[in-house]
Amino acid sequence: MQFADFWYIVALSEQLQPNKVLSCTVLGEWLAIFRGEDGQAVALRDRCLHRNSRLSSGKICNGALQCPYHGWVYDGVGNVIAVPAEGDDFKPSPQRRAKCYATKEQDGYVYVRLADTPSVDLEPFSMPHYGQTGWETVRVINRFANNVTNCAENFIDIPHTAFVHPGVFRTSRQQKLEMTVERCHGSVLVEYRNENNNLGWYSRFLNLQGAEIKHSDRFYMPNITSVEYNMAHNRHLFITSQSIPETDNSTLVYTDVTYNYGIWNKLARPFVRWTAQHIIHQDVEILGIQGEAIAKYGTQFYNTPADTIHIFVESIRAAISRGEDPRLLPNQSVKITFWV
């Protein structure tokens, strides 16, 4: 198994308009994304075969992509179908074909897979309750100066919230919490206990009765985190992030905040968006600081029991780095007490 076997978001479906070319980077590979003649998403290596110009700076001509330098034209599978300098002498050649990657569209996202012949047959991750009746989704995009592993760990880490997001998300109270952390079949599941009211600004709205919150965090290989809060009837929330590896130190994160607040769904949208983006901006800053320190001193961490979730995530991503299938790692389950 390799990281290239998986599907990665490269755009929102709504961003990929006809006659528009998008540029993106996944696992260090430059891509030019556009819609072909049939309206389907196309992903080509962002390099013209002729003189190595960037195809993403070109334009769409009848569903084909024209290089901005000498006008070579590529169809939806990368074939060169026109060379202006050759005029009527042009003849198609199988040697003149740009690298083309598989694409899919799902839940309003455009996905690309870099592997030509993946070792496993996987589908893009299904975003929880996206587009379902009674649910609203707020979608935000942010770039982090850090790697996928550290981003994913941050998104499912409780202890940092009291210090990076004080008052907004949590406040340090030295409240005793319990969690069960399980690694199983390439995923990590965390179930929390004893949470009730330490949720920041919207605690009264989210959990008016102060009941124990059903809170779980999940990591799905190789780059997806999903946080679920179920507090009461019509107080149900998912925060799901897909961390896209651009380079070793740049991660583009697509985050869906999907919630069911009943009659408050529409009214809550601006508040949900503002709060989500405010919290994420704080995480962007702290992960940038961590990234700088890692670049200088490396990744030797001193773990506490509350970091077991991170150790499991790292073990899964390390297995993929070695070319192994993390679903074959032994199942583990650990019960932990920590304080926030």
CSV table of C-alpha atoms in Angstrom, one decimal:
chain,number,residue,atom,x,y,z
A,1,MET,CA,0.0,0.0,0.0
A,2,GLN,CA,1.2,3.5,-0.9
A,3,PHE,CA,-0.1,7.0,-0.2
A,4,ALA,CA,-0.7,7.4,-3.9
A,5,ASP,CA,-3.3,4.6,-3.7
A,6,PHE,CA,-5.8,6.9,-2.0
A,7,TRP,CA,-8.2,9.5,-3.3
A,8,TYR,CA,-7.4,13.2,-2.5
A,9,ILE,CA,-9.5,16.3,-2.8
A,10,VAL,CA,-8.2,18.7,-5.4
A,11,ALA,CA,-11.2,21.1,-5.7
A,12,LEU,CA,-14.8,21.8,-4.8
A,13,SER,CA,-17.1,20.8,-7.6
A,14,GLU,CA,-18.4,24.3,-7.8
A,15,GLN,CA,-14.9,25.7,-8.3
A,16,LEU,CA,-14.4,23.6,-11.4
A,17,GLN,CA,-16.4,25.7,-13.8
A,18,PRO,CA,-16.4,25.1,-17.6
A,19,ASN,CA,-13.6,26.9,-19.4
A,20,LYS,CA,-11.6,27.1,-16.1
A,21,VAL,CA,-8.3,25.5,-15.2
A,22,LEU,CA,-7.2,24.9,-11.6
A,23,SER,CA,-3.7,24.3,-10.4
A,24,CYS,CA,-3.0,22.1,-7.3
A,25,THR,CA,-0.3,20.0,-5.8
A,26,VAL,CA,-0.8,16.5,-4.3
A,27,LEU,CA,2.1,14.5,-2.9
A,28,GLY,CA,4.5,16.8,-4.6
A,29,GLU,CA,2.9,16.3,-8.0
A,30,TRP,CA,1.7,19.4,-9.9
A,31,LEU,CA,-1.7,18.9,-11.4
A,32,ALA,CA,-3.9,20.9,-13.9
A,33,ILE,CA,-7.6,20.2,-13.3
A,34,PHE,CA,-10.4,21.1,-15.7
A,35,ARG,CA,-13.6,19.7,-17.2
A,36,GLY,CA,-13.4,17.8,-20.4
A,37,GLU,CA,-15.8,18.0,-23.3
A,38,ASP,CA,-18.2,15.6,-21.5
A,39,GLY,CA,-18.1,17.7,-18.4
A,40,GLN,CA,-16.2,15.2,-16.3
A,41,ALA,CA,-13.2,16.3,-14.2
A,42,VAL,CA,-9.8,15.8,-15.8
A,43,ALA,CA,-6.4,15.8,-14.0
A,44,LEU,CA,-3.2,16.1,-16.1
A,45,ARG,CA,0.3,16.5,-14.9
A,46,ASP,CA,0.9,20.2,-15.0
A,47,ARG,CA,3.6,20.1,-17.6
A,48,CYS,CA,3.5,20.5,-21.3
A,49,LEU,CA,5.5,17.8,-23.2
A,50,HIS,CA,6.9,20.3,-25.6
A,51,ARG,CA,8.9,22.9,-23.6
A,52,ASN,CA,7.8,22.2,-20.0
A,53,SER,CA,5.4,25.1,-19.6
A,54,ARG,CA,2.7,24.9,-16.9
A,55,LEU,CA,-0.6,23.7,-18.5
A,56,SER,CA,-2.6,25.2,-15.6
A,57,SER,CA,-1.8,28.6,-17.1
A,58,GLY,CA,-3.5,27.6,-20.4
A,59,LYS,CA,-7.1,27.9,-21.5
A,60,ILE,CA,-9.9,25.5,-22.4
A,61,CYS,CA,-10.8,25.1,-26.1
A,62,ASN,CA,-13.9,23.0,-26.7
A,63,GLY,CA,-13.2,20.8,-23.6
A,64,ALA,CA,-9.5,20.5,-24.4
A,65,LEU,CA,-6.6,22.2,-22.6
A,66,GLN,CA,-4.3,24.5,-24.7
A,67,CYS,CA,-0.8,25.2,-23.4
A,68,PRO,CA,-0.1,28.9,-23.0
A,69,TYR,CA,3.4,28.7,-24.5
A,70,HIS,CA,3.2,27.2,-28.0
A,71,GLY,CA,-0.5,26.2,-28.1
A,72,TRP,CA,-0.3,22.5,-27.9
A,73,VAL,CA,-3.8,21.1,-27.2
A,74,TYR,CA,-4.5,18.1,-24.9
A,75,ASP,CA,-7.8,16.2,-24.7
A,76,GLY,CA,-9.4,14.7,-21.6
A,77,VAL,CA,-7.0,11.7,-21.4
A,78,GLY,CA,-3.8,13.7,-22.1
A,79,ASN,CA,-3.5,13.0,-25.8
A,80,VAL,CA,-2.0,15.8,-27.9
A,81,ILE,CA,-4.7,16.6,-30.5
A,82,ALA,CA,-3.2,19.7,-32.1
A,83,VAL,CA,0.2,21.3,-32.6
A,84,PRO,CA,-0.2,24.7,-34.2
A,85,ALA,CA,3.4,24.8,-35.5
A,86,GLU,CA,2.8,21.6,-37.5
A,87,GLY,CA,-0.4,22.9,-39.2
A,88,ASP,CA,-1.9,20.4,-41.6
A,89,ASP,CA,1.1,18.1,-41.2
A,90,PHE,CA,0.0,17.3,-37.6
A,91,LYS,CA,-0.5,13.6,-36.9
A,92,PRO,CA,-1.6,12.1,-33.5
A,93,SER,CA,1.1,10.0,-31.8
A,94,PRO,CA,0.9,7.7,-28.8
A,95,GLN,CA,4.2,9.1,-27.6
A,96,ARG,CA,2.6,12.5,-27.3
A,97,ARG,CA,0.4,12.0,-24.3
A,98,ALA,CA,0.5,13.9,-21.0
A,99,LYS,CA,0.3,12.0,-17.7
A,100,CYS,CA,-3.4,11.6,-16.8
A,101,TYR,CA,-4.8,10.7,-13.4
A,102,ALA,CA,-8.1,9.1,-12.3
A,103,THR,CA,-10.8,11.5,-11.0
A,104,LYS,CA,-14.1,11.1,-9.2
A,105,GLU,CA,-16.7,13.6,-7.9
A,106,GLN,CA,-18.5,12.9,-4.6
A,107,ASP,CA,-20.2,15.1,-2.0
A,108,GLY,CA,-19.4,18.3,-3.8
A,109,TYR,CA,-15.7,17.5,-4.0
A,110,VAL,CA,-13.4,16.6,-6.9
A,111,TYR,CA,-11.0,13.8,-6.1
A,112,VAL,CA,-7.8,12.5,-7.8
A,113,ARG,CA,-5.8,9.3,-7.3
A,114,LEU,CA,-2.2,9.3,-8.4
A,115,ALA,CA,-1.6,5.6,-8.6
A,116,ASP,CA,-2.2,4.1,-12.0
A,117,THR,CA,-2.7,0.6,-10.6
A,118,PRO,CA,-3.5,0.9,-6.9
A,119,SER,CA,-2.6,-2.0,-4.7
A,120,VAL,CA,-6.1,-1.7,-3.1
A,121,ASP,CA,-9.5,-0.8,-4.5
A,122,LEU,CA,-10.7,2.1,-2.3
A,123,GLU,CA,-13.4,4.7,-2.7
A,124,PRO,CA,-13.3,8.4,-1.6
A,125,PHE,CA,-14.5,9.0,2.0
A,126,SER,CA,-18.2,9.7,2.4
A,127,MET,CA,-18.7,12.9,4.3
A,128,PRO,CA,-21.2,12.4,7.2
A,129,HIS,CA,-24.8,13.4,6.4
A,130,TYR,CA,-23.7,15.6,3.5
A,131,GLY,CA,-26.8,16.9,1.6
A,132,GLN,CA,-29.2,15.0,3.8
A,133,THR,CA,-32.5,16.5,4.9
A,134,GLY,CA,-32.3,18.1,8.3
A,135,TRP,CA,-28.5,18.7,8.1
A,136,GLU,CA,-26.5,21.8,7.1
A,137,THR,CA,-22.9,21.8,6.0
A,138,VAL,CA,-20.4,24.7,6.4
A,139,ARG,CA,-17.3,24.1,4.3
A,140,VAL,CA,-13.9,25.9,4.8
A,141,ILE,CA,-10.5,25.5,3.3
A,142,ASN,CA,-7.2,26.3,5.0
A,143,ARG,CA,-3.5,25.7,4.4
A,144,PHE,CA,-1.2,24.6,7.2
A,145,ALA,CA,2.6,24.8,7.2
A,146,ASN,CA,3.0,21.3,8.6
A,147,ASN,CA,2.6,17.7,7.5
A,148,VAL,CA,-0.6,15.6,7.3
A,149,THR,CA,0.2,13.6,10.4
A,150,ASN,CA,0.6,16.6,12.7
A,151,CYS,CA,-2.5,18.2,11.2
A,152,ALA,CA,-4.6,15.1,11.7
A,153,GLU,CA,-3.4,14.7,15.3
A,154,ASN,CA,-4.3,18.3,16.1
A,155,PHE,CA,-7.8,17.9,14.8
A,156,ILE,CA,-8.5,15.0,17.2
A,157,ASP,CA,-6.6,16.3,20.2
A,158,ILE,CA,-8.5,17.6,23.3
A,159,PRO,CA,-5.7,18.8,25.6
A,160,HIS,CA,-4.5,21.6,23.3
A,161,THR,CA,-8.0,23.1,23.0
A,162,ALA,CA,-7.9,24.7,26.5
A,163,PHE,CA,-4.7,26.5,25.6
A,164,VAL,CA,-4.9,27.3,21.9
A,165,HIS,CA,-8.7,28.1,21.9
A,166,PRO,CA,-9.3,29.3,25.5
A,167,GLY,CA,-12.9,30.3,26.1
A,168,VAL,CA,-13.9,29.8,22.4
A,169,PHE,CA,-13.7,26.0,22.6
A,170,ARG,CA,-12.6,24.9,26.1
A,171,THR,CA,-11.2,26.5,29.2
A,172,SER,CA,-8.6,24.8,31.4
A,173,ARG,CA,-10.5,23.5,34.4
A,174,GLN,CA,-8.5,20.4,35.3
A,175,GLN,CA,-11.7,18.4,34.7
A,176,LYS,CA,-11.1,14.6,34.8
A,177,LEU,CA,-12.1,12.9,31.6
A,178,GLU,CA,-11.9,9.3,30.4
A,179,MET,CA,-11.4,7.9,26.9
A,180,THR,CA,-11.1,4.6,25.2
A,181,VAL,CA,-8.7,4.6,22.3
A,182,GLU,CA,-8.9,1.7,19.8
A,183,ARG,CA,-6.9,1.0,16.7
A,184,CYS,CA,-8.7,-1.4,14.3
A,185,HIS,CA,-8.5,-2.1,10.6
A,186,GLY,CA,-6.5,1.0,9.7
A,187,SER,CA,-8.6,3.4,11.7
A,188,VAL,CA,-8.5,4.9,15.2
A,189,LEU,CA,-11.6,5.4,17.3
A,190,VAL,CA,-11.8,7.4,20.5
A,191,GLU,CA,-14.8,7.4,22.8
A,192,TYR,CA,-14.9,10.0,25.6
A,193,ARG,CA,-16.7,10.0,28.9
A,194,ASN,CA,-17.6,12.6,31.6
A,195,GLU,CA,-17.8,15.6,29.2
A,196,ASN,CA,-20.8,17.9,29.8
A,197,ASN,CA,-20.4,21.7,29.7
A,198,ASN,CA,-16.8,22.8,28.8
A,199,LEU,CA,-17.5,23.7,25.2
A,200,GLY,CA,-16.8,27.5,25.2
A,201,TRP,CA,-19.1,30.2,23.9
A,202,TYR,CA,-22.0,28.1,22.8
A,203,SER,CA,-22.2,25.7,25.7
A,204,ARG,CA,-25.7,26.9,26.8
A,205,PHE,CA,-27.0,26.5,23.2
A,206,LEU,CA,-25.3,23.2,22.5
A,207,ASN,CA,-26.1,21.5,25.8
A,208,LEU,CA,-28.7,23.5,27.8
A,209,GLN,CA,-29.4,20.7,30.3
A,210,GLY,CA,-25.7,20.0,31.0
A,211,ALA,CA,-26.1,16.3,30.2
A,212,GLU,CA,-23.1,14.1,29.5
A,213,ILE,CA,-22.0,14.5,25.9
A,214,LYS,CA,-21.6,11.7,23.5
A,215,HIS,CA,-18.3,12.6,21.9
A,216,SER,CA,-16.1,10.5,19.7
A,217,ASP,CA,-13.1,11.2,17.4
A,218,ARG,CA,-12.1,9.0,14.5
A,219,PHE,CA,-9.1,8.8,12.1
A,220,TYR,CA,-9.4,7.0,8.8
A,221,MET,CA,-6.3,6.2,6.8
A,222,PRO,CA,-4.5,7.9,5.4
A,223,ASN,CA,-5.6,11.5,6.1
A,224,ILE,CA,-9.2,11.9,7.4
A,225,THR,CA,-10.4,12.9,10.8
A,226,SER,CA,-14.0,13.1,12.0
A,227,VAL,CA,-15.2,14.5,15.3
A,228,GLU,CA,-18.7,13.9,16.5
A,229,TYR,CA,-20.7,15.6,19.2
A,230,ASN,CA,-24.1,14.3,20.0
A,231,MET,CA,-25.5,16.4,22.9
A,232,ALA,CA,-29.3,16.2,22.6
A,233,HIS,CA,-32.1,16.1,20.2
A,234,ASN,CA,-31.3,18.6,17.4
A,235,ARG,CA,-27.8,19.2,18.8
A,236,HIS,CA,-25.7,16.9,16.7
A,237,LEU,CA,-22.4,18.0,15.1
A,238,PHE,CA,-19.7,16.5,12.9
A,239,ILE,CA,-16.4,18.2,12.1
A,240,THR,CA,-14.7,16.2,9.3
A,241,SER,CA,-11.4,17.2,7.8
A,242,GLN,CA,-9.5,15.8,4.8
A,243,SER,CA,-5.8,16.8,5.0
A,244,ILE,CA,-4.3,16.9,1.5
A,245,PRO,CA,-0.5,16.4,1.3
A,246,GLU,CA,0.8,19.1,-1.0
A,247,THR,CA,4.5,18.8,0.1
A,248,ASP,CA,6.3,17.5,3.1
A,249,ASN,CA,5.6,20.8,4.9
A,250,SER,CA,2.4,22.1,3.3
A,251,THR,CA,-1.1,20.6,3.9
A,252,LEU,CA,-4.3,21.9,2.4
A,253,VAL,CA,-7.3,21.0,4.7
A,254,TYR,CA,-10.9,20.8,3.5
A,255,THR,CA,-13.2,20.9,6.6
A,256,ASP,CA,-16.9,20.2,6.7
A,257,VAL,CA,-18.9,21.3,9.8
A,258,THR,CA,-22.1,19.3,9.4
A,259,TYR,CA,-24.8,19.8,12.0
A,260,ASN,CA,-28.4,19.3,12.9
A,261,TYR,CA,-29.7,22.1,15.1
A,262,GLY,CA,-33.3,21.7,14.1
A,263,ILE,CA,-35.2,25.0,13.5
A,264,TRP,CA,-31.9,26.8,14.1
A,265,ASN,CA,-30.1,25.3,11.1
A,266,LYS,CA,-30.2,28.2,8.8
A,267,LEU,CA,-29.8,30.9,11.4
A,268,ALA,CA,-26.8,29.2,12.9
A,269,ARG,CA,-24.8,29.1,9.6
A,270,PRO,CA,-22.9,32.4,10.0
A,271,PHE,CA,-22.1,31.6,13.6
A,272,VAL,CA,-20.9,28.1,12.8
A,273,ARG,CA,-18.8,29.4,9.9
A,274,TRP,CA,-17.2,32.2,11.9
A,275,THR,CA,-16.5,30.1,14.9
A,276,ALA,CA,-15.0,27.2,12.8
A,277,GLN,CA,-12.8,29.5,10.9
A,278,HIS,CA,-11.7,31.4,14.1
A,279,ILE,CA,-10.7,28.1,15.7
A,280,ILE,CA,-8.9,26.8,12.6
A,281,HIS,CA,-6.9,30.1,12.3
A,282,GLN,CA,-5.6,29.5,15.8
A,283,ASP,CA,-4.7,25.9,14.8
A,284,VAL,CA,-3.0,27.2,11.6
A,285,GLU,CA,-0.8,29.4,13.8
A,286,ILE,CA,0.2,26.8,16.4
A,287,LEU,CA,0.9,24.1,13.8
A,288,GLY,CA,3.0,26.6,11.9
A,289,ILE,CA,5.1,27.2,15.1
A,290,GLN,CA,5.3,23.4,15.6
A,291,GLY,CA,6.4,23.0,12.0
A,292,GLU,CA,9.3,25.5,12.5
A,293,ALA,CA,10.5,23.6,15.5
A,294,ILE,CA,10.3,20.2,13.8
A,295,ALA,CA,12.3,21.6,10.9
A,296,LYS,CA,15.1,22.5,13.3
A,297,TYR,CA,15.0,19.8,15.9
A,298,GLY,CA,13.1,16.8,14.3
A,299,THR,CA,10.2,14.8,15.6
A,300,GLN,CA,11.3,13.3,18.9
A,301,PHE,CA,8.2,13.7,21.0
A,302,TYR,CA,7.7,13.0,24.7
A,303,ASN,CA,4.3,11.4,24.9
A,304,THR,CA,1.8,11.2,27.7
A,305,PRO,CA,-1.0,8.6,28.0
A,306,ALA,CA,-3.4,11.2,26.5
A,307,ASP,CA,-1.2,11.0,23.3
A,308,THR,CA,-2.1,7.4,22.7
A,309,ILE,CA,-4.4,8.5,19.9
A,310,HIS,CA,-1.5,10.2,18.2
A,311,ILE,CA,0.8,7.1,18.6
A,312,PHE,CA,-1.9,5.0,16.9
A,313,VAL,CA,-2.3,7.5,14.0
A,314,GLU,CA,1.5,7.6,13.6
A,315,SER,CA,1.7,3.8,13.5
A,316,ILE,CA,-0.9,3.7,10.6
A,317,ARG,CA,0.8,6.4,8.5
A,318,ALA,CA,4.2,4.8,9.2
A,319,ALA,CA,2.9,1.5,7.9
A,320,ILE,CA,1.8,3.1,4.6
A,321,SER,CA,5.2,4.8,4.4
A,322,ARG,CA,6.8,1.4,4.6
A,323,GLY,CA,4.6,0.1,1.8
A,324,GLU,CA,2.5,-2.0,4.3
A,325,ASP,CA,-1.2,-2.3,4.8
A,326,PRO,CA,-2.1,-0.8,8.2
A,327,ARG,CA,-5.3,-2.8,8.3
A,328,LEU,CA,-3.0,-5.7,9.2
A,329,LEU,CA,-1.6,-4.1,12.3
A,330,PRO,CA,-2.8,-5.8,15.5
A,331,ASN,CA,-6.0,-4.4,17.0
A,332,GLN,CA,-5.4,-2.5,20.3
A,333,SER,CA,-7.7,-0.9,22.8
A,334,VAL,CA,-6.5,1.3,25.7
A,335,LYS,CA,-8.5,3.1,28.5
A,336,ILE,CA,-7.0,6.4,29.6
A,337,THR,CA,-7.7,9.1,32.2
A,338,PHE,CA,-6.6,12.7,31.5
A,339,TRP,CA,-7.4,16.2,32.7
A,340,VAL,CA,-8.5,19.3,30.8
